Coordinates of C-alpha atoms and ligand atoms in Angstrom, one line a residue:
M1 CA -112.4 -139.2 -5.1
T2 CA -113.6 -136.4 -7.3
D3 CA -111.5 -135.8 -10.4
A4 CA -110.0 -132.5 -8.8
A5 CA -109.0 -134.4 -5.8
A6 CA -107.7 -137.1 -8.2
A7 CA -105.6 -134.6 -10.0
D8 CA -104.4 -133.1 -6.9
A9 CA -103.2 -136.4 -5.6
A10 CA -101.5 -137.3 -9.0
P11 CA -97.8 -137.2 -9.0
R12 CA -96.6 -133.5 -10.3
D13 CA -93.7 -134.8 -12.5
F14 CA -92.0 -137.8 -13.9
I15 CA -89.7 -138.4 -11.1
R16 CA -92.4 -138.3 -8.3
Q17 CA -94.6 -140.6 -10.6
I18 CA -91.3 -143.2 -10.5
V19 CA -91.1 -142.7 -6.8
A20 CA -94.9 -143.4 -6.5
E21 CA -94.7 -146.5 -8.5
D22 CA -91.7 -147.8 -6.6
L23 CA -93.4 -147.4 -3.5
A24 CA -96.6 -149.2 -4.9
A25 CA -94.4 -151.9 -6.0
G26 CA -92.9 -152.2 -2.7
K27 CA -89.3 -151.3 -4.1
H28 CA -86.5 -150.4 -1.8
G29 CA -88.4 -151.8 1.1
G30 CA -91.1 -149.0 0.8
R31 CA -88.5 -146.5 1.8
V32 CA -87.5 -143.3 0.1
V33 CA -84.2 -141.8 0.6
T34 CA -82.9 -138.8 -1.4
R35 CA -79.8 -136.4 -1.1
F36 CA -78.7 -133.2 -2.2
P37 CA -75.2 -133.3 -3.2
P38 CA -73.3 -129.9 -3.8
E39 CA -69.7 -129.5 -4.0
P40 CA -68.6 -126.7 -1.5
N41 CA -66.6 -124.8 -4.2
G42 CA -69.0 -121.9 -4.6
Y43 CA -72.4 -120.6 -3.3
L44 CA -75.9 -122.2 -4.1
H45 CA -77.8 -120.7 -6.6
V46 CA -81.5 -120.6 -8.1
G47 CA -80.8 -123.9 -10.1
H48 CA -79.7 -125.5 -6.9
A49 CA -82.8 -124.3 -5.2
K50 CA -84.7 -126.5 -7.6
S51 CA -82.8 -129.5 -6.9
I52 CA -83.0 -128.9 -3.2
C53 CA -86.8 -128.3 -3.3
L54 CA -87.1 -131.6 -5.3
N55 CA -85.0 -133.8 -3.2
F56 CA -86.3 -132.7 0.1
G57 CA -89.7 -132.2 -1.3
I58 CA -90.1 -135.9 -2.6
A59 CA -88.6 -137.1 1.0
A60 CA -91.1 -135.0 2.8
E61 CA -94.3 -135.9 0.5
N62 CA -93.3 -139.6 1.1
G63 CA -92.6 -139.9 4.6
G64 CA -88.6 -140.4 3.5
L65 CA -85.4 -139.0 4.4
C66 CA -83.2 -136.5 2.6
Y67 CA -79.4 -135.9 3.2
L68 CA -77.6 -132.7 2.7
R69 CA -74.2 -134.3 1.5
L70 CA -71.3 -132.1 0.7
D71 CA -69.4 -133.7 -2.2
D72 CA -65.8 -132.4 -0.8
T73 CA -63.6 -134.8 -3.0
N74 CA -61.6 -131.9 -4.5
P75 CA -59.4 -130.0 -1.7
V76 CA -57.6 -127.6 -4.2
K77 CA -61.2 -126.1 -5.1
E78 CA -63.0 -126.3 -1.8
D79 CA -63.5 -124.2 1.3
Q80 CA -65.0 -124.2 4.7
Q81 CA -66.6 -120.9 3.8
Y82 CA -68.8 -122.7 1.2
V83 CA -69.6 -125.5 3.5
D84 CA -71.0 -122.9 5.9
A85 CA -72.8 -120.9 3.1
I86 CA -74.4 -124.0 1.6
V87 CA -75.8 -125.1 5.0
D88 CA -77.1 -121.7 5.6
A89 CA -78.8 -121.4 2.4
V90 CA -80.5 -125.1 2.5
H91 CA -81.8 -124.1 5.9
W92 CA -83.1 -120.8 4.9
L93 CA -84.9 -122.2 1.9
G94 CA -86.8 -123.9 4.8
F95 CA -85.5 -127.5 4.7
D96 CA -84.2 -129.8 7.5
W97 CA -81.7 -132.5 7.3
G98 CA -82.0 -133.6 10.9
P99 CA -78.8 -135.5 11.5
R100 CA -78.2 -136.1 8.0
L101 CA -75.4 -133.7 7.2
T102 CA -72.8 -135.7 5.7
H103 CA -69.7 -135.2 3.7
A104 CA -68.2 -137.5 0.8
S105 CA -65.0 -137.2 3.3
D106 CA -66.8 -138.9 5.9
Y107 CA -66.5 -142.0 3.6
F108 CA -63.0 -141.7 2.4
R109 CA -61.9 -144.8 4.4
Q110 CA -64.7 -146.9 3.0
I111 CA -64.3 -145.3 -0.8
H112 CA -60.4 -146.4 -0.5
D113 CA -61.6 -149.7 0.7
C114 CA -63.7 -150.1 -2.1
A115 CA -61.0 -149.2 -4.7
V116 CA -58.9 -152.0 -2.8
R117 CA -61.6 -154.5 -3.5
L118 CA -61.8 -153.8 -7.0
I119 CA -58.1 -154.0 -7.6
E120 CA -58.3 -157.5 -5.7
A121 CA -61.2 -158.6 -8.2
G122 CA -58.9 -157.4 -11.4
K123 CA -61.4 -154.7 -11.8
A124 CA -59.0 -151.6 -11.3
Y125 CA -55.3 -150.8 -12.1
V126 CA -52.7 -148.2 -11.4
D127 CA -51.9 -146.4 -14.4
S128 CA -48.4 -144.4 -15.1
L129 CA -50.0 -142.4 -18.1
S130 CA -49.9 -138.7 -17.9
A131 CA -53.0 -136.7 -17.8
D132 CA -52.4 -135.9 -21.5
E133 CA -51.6 -139.4 -22.7
I134 CA -54.8 -140.8 -20.8
R135 CA -56.8 -138.4 -22.9
E136 CA -55.1 -139.4 -26.1
Y137 CA -55.5 -143.1 -25.3
R138 CA -59.1 -142.5 -24.7
G139 CA -60.0 -142.1 -28.0
T140 CA -63.2 -140.0 -29.6
L141 CA -66.7 -140.1 -30.0
T142 CA -66.0 -141.9 -33.5
T143 CA -62.9 -143.9 -32.5
P144 CA -62.2 -146.5 -30.0
G145 CA -59.7 -145.9 -27.2
R146 CA -56.4 -148.0 -26.8
D147 CA -55.5 -150.1 -23.7
S148 CA -52.7 -148.4 -21.6
P149 CA -49.7 -150.5 -21.4
D150 CA -50.1 -150.8 -17.6
R151 CA -53.6 -152.3 -18.0
S152 CA -52.3 -155.6 -17.5
R153 CA -50.4 -155.2 -14.2
S154 CA -50.7 -157.7 -11.9
V155 CA -53.1 -157.6 -9.0
A156 CA -50.0 -157.8 -6.6
E157 CA -48.3 -155.0 -8.4
N158 CA -51.5 -152.8 -8.2
L159 CA -52.2 -153.4 -4.8
D160 CA -48.6 -152.2 -3.9
L161 CA -48.7 -149.4 -6.1
F162 CA -52.0 -147.9 -4.7
A163 CA -50.9 -148.5 -1.1
R164 CA -47.7 -146.5 -2.0
M165 CA -49.9 -143.8 -3.6
R166 CA -51.8 -143.6 -0.3
R167 CA -48.8 -143.3 1.7
G168 CA -47.4 -140.2 -0.3
E169 CA -44.5 -142.1 -2.0
F170 CA -45.3 -140.6 -5.5
A171 CA -45.8 -137.0 -6.8
D172 CA -49.1 -135.5 -8.0
G173 CA -49.9 -136.9 -11.3
A174 CA -47.3 -139.7 -11.1
Y175 CA -49.8 -142.5 -11.1
V176 CA -53.8 -142.7 -10.9
L177 CA -56.1 -145.7 -10.3
R178 CA -58.3 -146.4 -13.2
A179 CA -61.3 -148.7 -13.4
K180 CA -60.8 -151.7 -15.8
I181 CA -64.0 -151.6 -17.7
D182 CA -63.8 -151.4 -21.8
M183 CA -61.6 -149.0 -23.7
A184 CA -63.7 -149.5 -27.0
S185 CA -67.3 -148.8 -25.1
P186 CA -69.4 -146.3 -27.3
N187 CA -69.8 -144.5 -23.9
I188 CA -66.6 -142.8 -23.2
N189 CA -67.3 -142.8 -19.5
L190 CA -66.6 -146.4 -19.6
R191 CA -63.3 -146.2 -21.2
D192 CA -61.4 -147.1 -18.0
P193 CA -62.7 -143.8 -16.1
T194 CA -60.0 -142.7 -13.3
L195 CA -61.2 -143.4 -10.0
Y196 CA -58.3 -142.0 -7.6
R197 CA -55.6 -139.3 -8.2
I198 CA -52.9 -138.1 -6.2
R199 CA -53.5 -134.5 -4.7
K200 CA -50.9 -133.5 -2.0
A201 CA -53.2 -131.0 -0.6
S202 CA -54.8 -130.3 2.8
H203 CA -58.5 -131.0 2.9
Q204 CA -60.8 -128.6 4.6
R205 CA -61.8 -131.4 6.9
T206 CA -59.6 -134.3 6.8
G207 CA -56.5 -132.4 6.8
D208 CA -53.4 -134.3 5.5
A209 CA -54.8 -137.8 6.4
W210 CA -55.1 -138.4 2.7
C211 CA -52.9 -137.4 -0.3
I212 CA -55.2 -139.5 -2.8
Y213 CA -58.7 -138.4 -3.4
P214 CA -61.5 -140.1 -5.2
M215 CA -63.1 -138.9 -8.2
Y216 CA -66.6 -137.5 -8.3
D217 CA -68.2 -140.6 -9.9
F218 CA -66.8 -143.0 -7.6
A219 CA -67.2 -141.3 -4.5
H220 CA -70.8 -140.2 -5.3
T221 CA -71.8 -143.8 -6.2
I222 CA -70.4 -145.3 -3.1
S223 CA -71.7 -142.5 -0.9
D224 CA -75.1 -142.9 -2.3
A225 CA -75.0 -146.6 -1.8
I226 CA -73.6 -146.2 2.1
E227 CA -76.5 -143.9 2.8
G228 CA -79.0 -146.2 1.3
I229 CA -80.3 -143.8 -1.1
T230 CA -83.2 -145.0 -3.1
H231 CA -83.5 -142.2 -5.9
S232 CA -80.5 -140.4 -6.7
I233 CA -81.5 -137.5 -8.8
C234 CA -79.3 -135.3 -10.8
T235 CA -79.5 -133.2 -13.8
L236 CA -79.0 -134.4 -17.4
E237 CA -75.3 -134.1 -17.8
F238 CA -75.0 -137.1 -15.6
E239 CA -77.2 -139.1 -17.9
D240 CA -74.0 -140.7 -19.6
H241 CA -72.3 -141.2 -16.5
R242 CA -75.3 -143.7 -15.2
P243 CA -73.9 -146.8 -16.9
L244 CA -70.8 -146.0 -14.7
Y245 CA -72.7 -145.6 -11.8
E246 CA -74.3 -148.8 -12.4
W247 CA -71.1 -150.6 -13.1
I248 CA -69.5 -149.4 -9.9
L249 CA -72.6 -150.7 -8.0
D250 CA -72.5 -154.2 -9.7
Q251 CA -69.0 -154.8 -8.7
L252 CA -69.9 -154.0 -5.0
D253 CA -72.1 -155.8 -2.9
F254 CA -74.0 -153.1 -0.9
P255 CA -77.3 -153.8 0.7
A256 CA -78.6 -150.9 -1.0
R257 CA -79.4 -150.3 -4.6
P258 CA -79.8 -146.7 -5.4
R259 CA -81.1 -145.6 -9.0
Q260 CA -80.2 -142.5 -10.7
Y261 CA -82.7 -140.6 -12.5
E262 CA -82.1 -137.2 -14.4
F263 CA -83.9 -133.8 -15.1
S264 CA -83.1 -130.9 -17.1
R265 CA -81.4 -128.0 -15.3
L266 CA -83.1 -124.8 -14.7
N267 CA -81.9 -122.0 -16.8
L268 CA -83.2 -118.6 -15.9
A269 CA -83.3 -115.8 -18.6
Y270 CA -81.1 -112.6 -18.4
T271 CA -78.8 -114.3 -15.7
M272 CA -76.4 -117.3 -15.5
T273 CA -76.5 -120.3 -13.4
S274 CA -72.7 -121.5 -12.9
K275 CA -70.9 -121.5 -10.0
R276 CA -67.5 -120.9 -11.7
R277 CA -68.9 -117.9 -13.8
L278 CA -70.6 -116.4 -11.0
A279 CA -67.3 -116.7 -9.2
A280 CA -65.6 -114.7 -12.0
L281 CA -68.0 -111.9 -12.1
I282 CA -67.2 -111.6 -8.2
D283 CA -63.4 -111.8 -8.7
L284 CA -63.6 -109.2 -11.5
G285 CA -65.6 -106.9 -9.2
H286 CA -68.8 -106.6 -11.5
V287 CA -70.7 -107.3 -8.5
D288 CA -70.0 -106.8 -4.5
G289 CA -69.6 -110.6 -3.5
W290 CA -71.7 -113.8 -3.4
D291 CA -74.7 -112.0 -1.7
D292 CA -74.8 -109.2 -4.2
P293 CA -78.8 -108.8 -4.8
R294 CA -78.4 -108.9 -8.4
L295 CA -77.1 -112.5 -8.5
P296 CA -79.2 -115.5 -8.7
T297 CA -77.4 -117.1 -5.8
V298 CA -79.4 -118.0 -2.8
S299 CA -77.6 -115.5 -0.6
G300 CA -78.2 -112.8 -3.4
M301 CA -81.7 -113.5 -3.6
R302 CA -82.2 -113.6 0.1
R303 CA -80.3 -110.0 0.4
R304 CA -82.7 -108.8 -2.6
G305 CA -85.5 -109.8 -0.3
Y306 CA -87.1 -112.8 -2.0
P307 CA -88.8 -114.7 0.6
P308 CA -87.9 -118.4 0.8
E309 CA -91.7 -119.2 0.4
A310 CA -91.7 -117.5 -3.0
L311 CA -88.5 -119.4 -4.1
R312 CA -90.1 -122.8 -3.0
D313 CA -93.5 -121.8 -4.9
F314 CA -91.2 -120.9 -8.1
C315 CA -89.4 -124.2 -7.9
G316 CA -92.9 -126.0 -7.7
R317 CA -94.3 -124.0 -10.6
I318 CA -91.4 -124.4 -13.1
G319 CA -92.0 -128.4 -12.8
V320 CA -89.5 -131.1 -13.6
T321 CA -89.0 -132.5 -17.0
K322 CA -86.3 -133.6 -19.2
K323 CA -86.5 -131.0 -21.8
E324 CA -84.1 -128.2 -22.1
H325 CA -85.8 -124.7 -21.3
L326 CA -85.3 -121.2 -20.2
I327 CA -87.5 -119.8 -17.6
G328 CA -88.6 -116.2 -17.8
M329 CA -87.7 -114.1 -14.8
E330 CA -91.2 -112.7 -14.9
L331 CA -92.3 -116.1 -13.2
L332 CA -90.0 -115.9 -10.4
E333 CA -91.0 -112.1 -9.7
S334 CA -94.7 -113.0 -9.9
C335 CA -94.2 -115.6 -7.3
V336 CA -92.2 -113.0 -5.1
R337 CA -95.2 -110.5 -5.8
D338 CA -98.0 -112.9 -4.7
D339 CA -96.0 -113.6 -1.6
L340 CA -95.3 -110.0 -0.8
N341 CA -98.6 -108.8 -1.6
Q342 CA -99.9 -110.6 1.3
R343 CA -97.1 -110.1 3.8
A344 CA -95.9 -106.7 3.4
P345 CA -97.3 -103.6 5.0
R346 CA -97.9 -100.5 2.8
A347 CA -95.9 -97.2 3.6
M348 CA -94.8 -94.1 1.4
A349 CA -91.5 -93.2 0.3
V350 CA -90.3 -90.5 -2.1
L351 CA -87.1 -91.6 -4.3
D352 CA -86.7 -88.6 -6.2
P353 CA -87.9 -85.7 -3.9
L354 CA -89.5 -82.3 -5.2
K355 CA -90.6 -80.1 -2.6
V356 CA -94.3 -78.8 -2.3
V357 CA -95.2 -75.9 0.1
L358 CA -98.8 -75.6 1.2
V359 CA -99.2 -71.9 0.9
N360 CA -102.5 -71.8 2.8
Y361 CA -101.6 -74.2 5.4
P362 CA -100.4 -72.3 8.7
A363 CA -96.6 -72.3 9.1
G364 CA -95.5 -74.2 12.3
Q365 CA -99.0 -76.3 12.1
T366 CA -98.9 -79.9 11.9
E367 CA -101.2 -82.8 12.2
T368 CA -101.5 -86.6 12.4
L369 CA -103.4 -88.6 9.7
V370 CA -104.1 -92.3 10.0
A371 CA -103.5 -94.8 7.2
A372 CA -104.3 -98.5 7.0
N373 CA -101.2 -100.6 6.8
H374 CA -102.7 -103.1 4.4
P375 CA -105.7 -102.7 1.9
E376 CA -107.1 -106.2 2.9
R377 CA -105.5 -107.6 6.1
S378 CA -106.9 -105.0 8.6
E379 CA -105.1 -107.4 11.4
L380 CA -102.0 -105.5 10.1
G381 CA -103.5 -102.2 11.6
T382 CA -103.0 -98.7 10.9
R383 CA -100.1 -96.0 11.4
E384 CA -99.7 -92.5 12.0
L385 CA -98.9 -90.4 9.3
P386 CA -97.6 -86.9 10.2
F387 CA -98.6 -83.9 7.8
G388 CA -97.4 -80.3 7.6
R389 CA -96.9 -77.3 5.5
E390 CA -94.0 -78.7 3.8
L391 CA -94.0 -82.0 1.8
W392 CA -92.0 -84.1 -0.4
I393 CA -93.4 -85.7 -3.6
E394 CA -92.0 -87.5 -6.4
R395 CA -90.5 -85.5 -9.1
E396 CA -92.0 -87.6 -11.8
D397 CA -95.3 -86.9 -10.5
F398 CA -95.2 -83.3 -11.6
M399 CA -95.1 -82.4 -15.3
E400 CA -95.1 -78.8 -16.2
D401 CA -96.3 -79.4 -19.8
P402 CA -98.0 -82.9 -19.5
P403 CA -99.6 -85.1 -22.4
K404 CA -103.3 -85.6 -22.2
K405 CA -103.2 -88.8 -20.1
F406 CA -101.2 -87.6 -17.3
F407 CA -103.4 -87.7 -14.1
R408 CA -100.5 -86.6 -11.8
L409 CA -99.8 -82.8 -10.9
R410 CA -99.7 -80.2 -13.4
P411 CA -99.7 -76.3 -13.1
G412 CA -103.3 -75.4 -12.2
G413 CA -104.1 -79.3 -11.7
E414 CA -105.6 -81.0 -8.7
V415 CA -104.2 -84.3 -7.2
R416 CA -105.1 -86.3 -4.3
L417 CA -102.4 -87.0 -1.5
R418 CA -102.8 -90.5 -0.5
A419 CA -104.8 -90.7 2.8
A420 CA -104.5 -87.1 3.0
Y421 CA -105.8 -83.8 1.2
I422 CA -106.5 -82.9 -2.4
I423 CA -104.0 -80.2 -3.4
R424 CA -103.8 -77.7 -6.5
C425 CA -100.6 -76.5 -8.1
E426 CA -100.6 -72.7 -8.0
E427 CA -97.2 -71.6 -8.8
V428 CA -93.9 -73.7 -10.1
V429 CA -90.7 -72.2 -8.7
K430 CA -87.7 -72.6 -10.6
D431 CA -83.8 -71.9 -10.2
A432 CA -81.6 -70.1 -12.3
A433 CA -81.2 -72.9 -14.9
G434 CA -84.8 -73.5 -15.3
N435 CA -85.0 -76.6 -13.0
V436 CA -88.2 -77.0 -11.0
V437 CA -87.2 -76.5 -7.3
E438 CA -90.4 -76.3 -5.7
L439 CA -94.2 -76.3 -6.1
R440 CA -96.5 -73.8 -4.4
C441 CA -99.9 -75.3 -3.9
T442 CA -103.0 -75.0 -1.9
C443 CA -104.6 -77.6 0.3
D444 CA -108.3 -78.2 0.3
A445 CA -109.0 -78.5 3.9
A446 CA -112.7 -80.1 3.5
T447 CA -111.1 -83.2 1.4
R448 CA -109.2 -84.7 4.4
S449 CA -109.6 -88.4 3.6
G450 CA -111.9 -90.3 5.8
T451 CA -113.1 -87.3 7.9
G452 CA -113.6 -84.3 5.9
P453 CA -117.1 -82.9 4.6
D454 CA -115.5 -83.7 1.1
A455 CA -113.6 -86.7 1.9
D456 CA -115.0 -88.4 -1.1
R457 CA -114.3 -85.7 -3.8
K458 CA -112.7 -87.4 -6.5
V459 CA -109.9 -86.3 -8.7
K460 CA -108.4 -88.3 -11.4
G461 CA -104.8 -89.1 -9.7
T462 CA -103.5 -90.0 -6.2
I463 CA -99.8 -89.7 -5.6
H464 CA -97.8 -90.4 -2.4
W465 CA -95.9 -87.9 -0.5
V466 CA -93.9 -87.5 2.8
A467 CA -94.0 -84.6 5.5
A468 CA -90.6 -82.7 5.2
H469 CA -90.6 -81.9 9.0
A470 CA -90.7 -85.7 10.0
A471 CA -89.3 -87.6 6.9
L472 CA -86.6 -89.9 7.3
A473 CA -83.6 -89.8 4.9
A474 CA -82.4 -93.0 3.7
E475 CA -80.7 -94.8 0.9
V476 CA -82.6 -96.8 -1.5
R477 CA -81.1 -99.3 -4.1
L478 CA -83.1 -100.1 -7.1
Y479 CA -81.9 -103.2 -9.3
D480 CA -82.5 -104.0 -12.6
R481 CA -81.2 -107.1 -14.6
L482 CA -77.6 -107.9 -14.5
F483 CA -77.4 -108.7 -18.2
T484 CA -78.8 -107.2 -21.4
V485 CA -79.6 -110.5 -23.3
E486 CA -81.5 -113.6 -22.3
R487 CA -78.8 -116.2 -22.3
P488 CA -75.4 -114.2 -21.5
D489 CA -73.3 -117.4 -21.5
A490 CA -75.0 -118.9 -24.3
D491 CA -75.5 -116.0 -26.7
P492 CA -76.0 -116.9 -30.4
S493 CA -73.3 -114.4 -31.4
G494 CA -70.9 -116.1 -29.5
R495 CA -69.8 -113.3 -27.7
D496 CA -68.7 -113.4 -23.9
A497 CA -71.2 -112.9 -21.2
L498 CA -69.1 -110.2 -19.7
E499 CA -69.6 -108.0 -22.9
F500 CA -73.6 -108.1 -21.9
L501 CA -73.4 -106.6 -18.5
N502 CA -76.0 -104.3 -17.9
P503 CA -74.3 -101.1 -16.7
A504 CA -77.4 -99.7 -14.9
S505 CA -78.0 -102.8 -13.2
L506 CA -77.7 -101.0 -9.7
E507 CA -79.1 -97.5 -9.2
R508 CA -78.4 -96.1 -5.7
R509 CA -80.8 -93.3 -4.5
R510 CA -79.2 -91.6 -1.7
D511 CA -81.4 -88.7 -1.0
C512 CA -84.7 -90.6 -0.4
R513 CA -87.4 -89.4 2.0
L514 CA -89.4 -91.9 3.9
E515 CA -92.5 -91.8 6.0
P516 CA -91.0 -92.1 9.8
S517 CA -92.8 -95.2 10.7
L518 CA -90.2 -96.9 8.6
A519 CA -87.3 -95.9 11.0
A520 CA -88.6 -98.8 13.3
L521 CA -88.5 -101.4 10.3
A522 CA -86.1 -104.4 11.5
P523 CA -83.5 -105.4 8.9
G524 CA -84.9 -107.9 6.5
A525 CA -88.5 -106.8 7.0
W526 CA -90.6 -106.1 3.9
V527 CA -92.7 -103.1 3.0
Q528 CA -94.6 -102.1 0.0
F529 CA -93.6 -98.3 -1.0
E530 CA -97.1 -97.3 -2.5
R531 CA -96.7 -97.0 -6.2
L532 CA -93.2 -98.0 -6.2
G533 CA -92.9 -101.8 -5.4
Y534 CA -91.8 -104.1 -2.6
F535 CA -88.7 -103.2 -0.7
V536 CA -86.7 -104.9 1.9
A537 CA -84.7 -103.3 4.7
D538 CA -81.1 -104.4 3.8
R539 CA -80.0 -107.2 6.3
L540 CA -76.6 -105.9 6.4
D541 CA -76.2 -102.2 5.6
S542 CA -79.4 -101.1 7.6
A543 CA -78.6 -99.4 11.0
P544 CA -81.0 -98.2 13.6
G545 CA -82.9 -95.1 12.4
R546 CA -80.9 -95.2 9.4
P547 CA -82.5 -97.8 7.0
V548 CA -81.1 -98.9 3.6
F549 CA -83.7 -100.3 1.3
N550 CA -83.5 -102.9 -1.5
R551 CA -86.0 -103.0 -4.3
V552 CA -87.0 -106.5 -4.3
V553 CA -89.5 -106.1 -7.4
T554 CA -91.7 -103.5 -9.0
L555 CA -95.5 -103.8 -8.6
R556 CA -96.1 -104.8 -12.2
D557 CA -94.4 -107.1 -14.8
T558 CA -91.6 -105.0 -16.4
W559 CA -90.4 -108.0 -18.5
A560 CA -93.2 -108.2 -20.9
K561 CA -92.5 -104.8 -22.4
L562 CA -88.7 -105.6 -22.4
N563 CA -89.0 -108.9 -24.5
R564 CA -91.3 -107.0 -26.9
S565 CA -88.8 -104.4 -27.6
Ligands
ATP601 P1 -72.4 -125.4 -11.4 O1 -72.5 -125.8 -12.6 O2 -73.2 -124.4 -10.8 O3 -71.1 -125.3 -10.6 P2 -72.8 -128.0 -10.2 O4 -73.8 -129.0 -11.0 O5 -71.4 -128.3 -10.6 O6 -73.3 -126.4 -10.5 P3 -73.1 -129.2 -7.8 O7 -72.5 -128.5 -6.4 O8 -72.3 -130.4 -8.2 O9 -72.9 -128.0 -8.8 O10 -74.5 -129.3 -7.8 C1 -75.2 -130.1 -6.8 C2 -76.4 -130.6 -7.2 O11 -77.2 -129.3 -7.8 C3 -76.5 -131.5 -8.5 O12 -77.2 -132.6 -8.2 C4 -76.9 -130.8 -9.6 O13 -77.2 -131.8 -10.4 C5 -77.8 -129.7 -9.0 N1 -77.9 -128.5 -9.9 C6 -76.8 -127.8 -10.3 N2 -77.2 -126.8 -11.0 C7 -78.4 -127.1 -11.4 C8 -79.4 -126.2 -12.1 N3 -79.1 -125.1 -12.8 N4 -80.8 -126.8 -12.1 C9 -81.2 -127.9 -11.2 N5 -80.2 -128.6 -10.7 C10 -79.0 -128.1 -10.6
MG602 MG1 -70.7 -130.2 -10.3

């Protein structure tokens, strides 16, 4: 093997390294089984995408299996709407769980039976302390906890009380089932954690079959064991829960022995990744829903027009470590640009139209020019561009009194119209208020792109344009960062994230003029508007012949400048 090939084959991160070593040592019977276990209490975000790519990626790379498991143990916060959105998001990201779509609630019976076994073994007890009392008895990081008076209840009494909890004889909060571990443990998670609580709430899948629900740690560990998960990969906040995970497995004799490994969460600059905080933005009306293109949710990024391939590329490039880090948006955007540069055909659109009249071009005459759809990929073909006496150009491509290095249009100056002619600005027409409303220009007929005798005549600037007689009117939405600071949910000033909302995060341009070929673009299809960026026809708001476009990303990085200022 060459060095380069060896480097390619080397595991990319410490978790893949562990998996490779386990496989080499024949652990877990040579199997690799992972899972992605979201709680259906919100939509998935870019941080979940990282975890999805990691879990499904490791399984795929090692001929293993990955479960998509909905951790639905809290009926009060969960909803079928979220289940559907999660399934949809993982699928859209490009992953397939085959028949392995599961729910913690599929295992409620087995989890219950495990609880009974712990009680029988004297390892769990029913406690009548209130939630506040339990907290108080638990102690602190520096002081040990105290035993609950109920800790010494007999097995028979515990079994009876637990059965009555399950039958619905008690109100919410009257009793909980707790593991009997060690109230003096330096790890607070081991100070007799709650395993079951009473919740008289209908569950979106099991209805009213249960009125007691297992706590996360208990349900999660047993679900992993039932599914034969080999590598249970989660984020660092669960590191302190690992001893409890191990304790639970030690008490129960499942044939499988999953191991838990932790990595650091993805934090993305200028946004936040917490389902709870994202839900608040939606509830308060700061964004238009879970799929708002400004949100880092999977559905928001999809609507924004990020290709799933680009997101997977991003998740690969950020790596997997145990270090806390903040990833810049420029990395995500550069993955999107790299993907769309190949994929997106080119077209012209004018977002802030200024009228140009070609005074020497015969009124009523039109012609059809031809332009390549992609500068490198000739297989993407060509398109027809109608041309005529009246055109739209971008208002900012004209300046009456420009600075030295302005190579676009100025009074008396020349510019090339992309894929068309060189024009000269002869006269500037203004309204009563002094605003420029029209430019009267001449067109040099010999400079027609590709065919004219002076087709190669060079001028400093080339601008985009759209013929007025054939223009398609459309709305274009321009997005900017949602927050004005890098870590809105952890700003050093301690101010609330909402104070840092960017008031200009969405700009709707309702009066744009597009070349007519764009009328045929399907919702969800990508295009590069020359000189302006990559855009996508909005999946929901586009109508036949009346597309609405979202700007996916600008052509060049805009973050570098932002970070310097
Ligand atoms: P949130 O804080 O947004 O509610 P969560 O961790 O409560 O996230 P879960 O539904 O419990 O959300 O997460 C499912 C899986 O995704 C977990 O294994 C979790 O570790 C992982 N995960 C969540 N957020 C991130 C993140 N920012 N980066 C990487 N993995 C994450
Ligand atoms: Mg969670």
